[in-house]
């Protein structure tokens, strides 16, 4: 089993930046995908960004392309999501997720086995 702990959320104004972190522990050798999902009231949880540990690429929600950057520091078992030029629609609870191999879509949450507790991001003027 993998344990995930997010950090880095907060309250910012539109146009500002935040850097989310996700520290993985436990059976980290089993991880092939890591991702951040976002949850807001009255909407389905949506994938924000994902990264494949074996170099098969990074993936982003359309609204995050050009603004978000996902990366991994393997030496620290930590994933990062740099979010620039934040907008009010980026507000939500951000969850870190990890998965073994799968062949479906990166942003289908049912592909991910392990989840963190979430960190809140609020963008408001």
C-alpha angles and dihedrals in degrees: 000000000000126000119207128194122187127203139165103069122135148132118293140161124251111282095029128112139237133187117212121199131198119195115201125202137167119040094007093154088073094061118107100158133033126184148165119233127189128217127194128171116276093011133093116255108266134202113247102179140342138191131199115224093214095058098262090135148262127280133200141190108255093247090054099051110117092014105057129059123188121198143163132224101199093186090062099033087235132137122202133201114196109198117191131183091018118203132201090256089063089069114119148094108293118212128194116221136186133196143178120230117320136163101210132088119310092229099053103107093206089071090067121082104186129049138184127225095257138243123234122238117190122183113188140143 
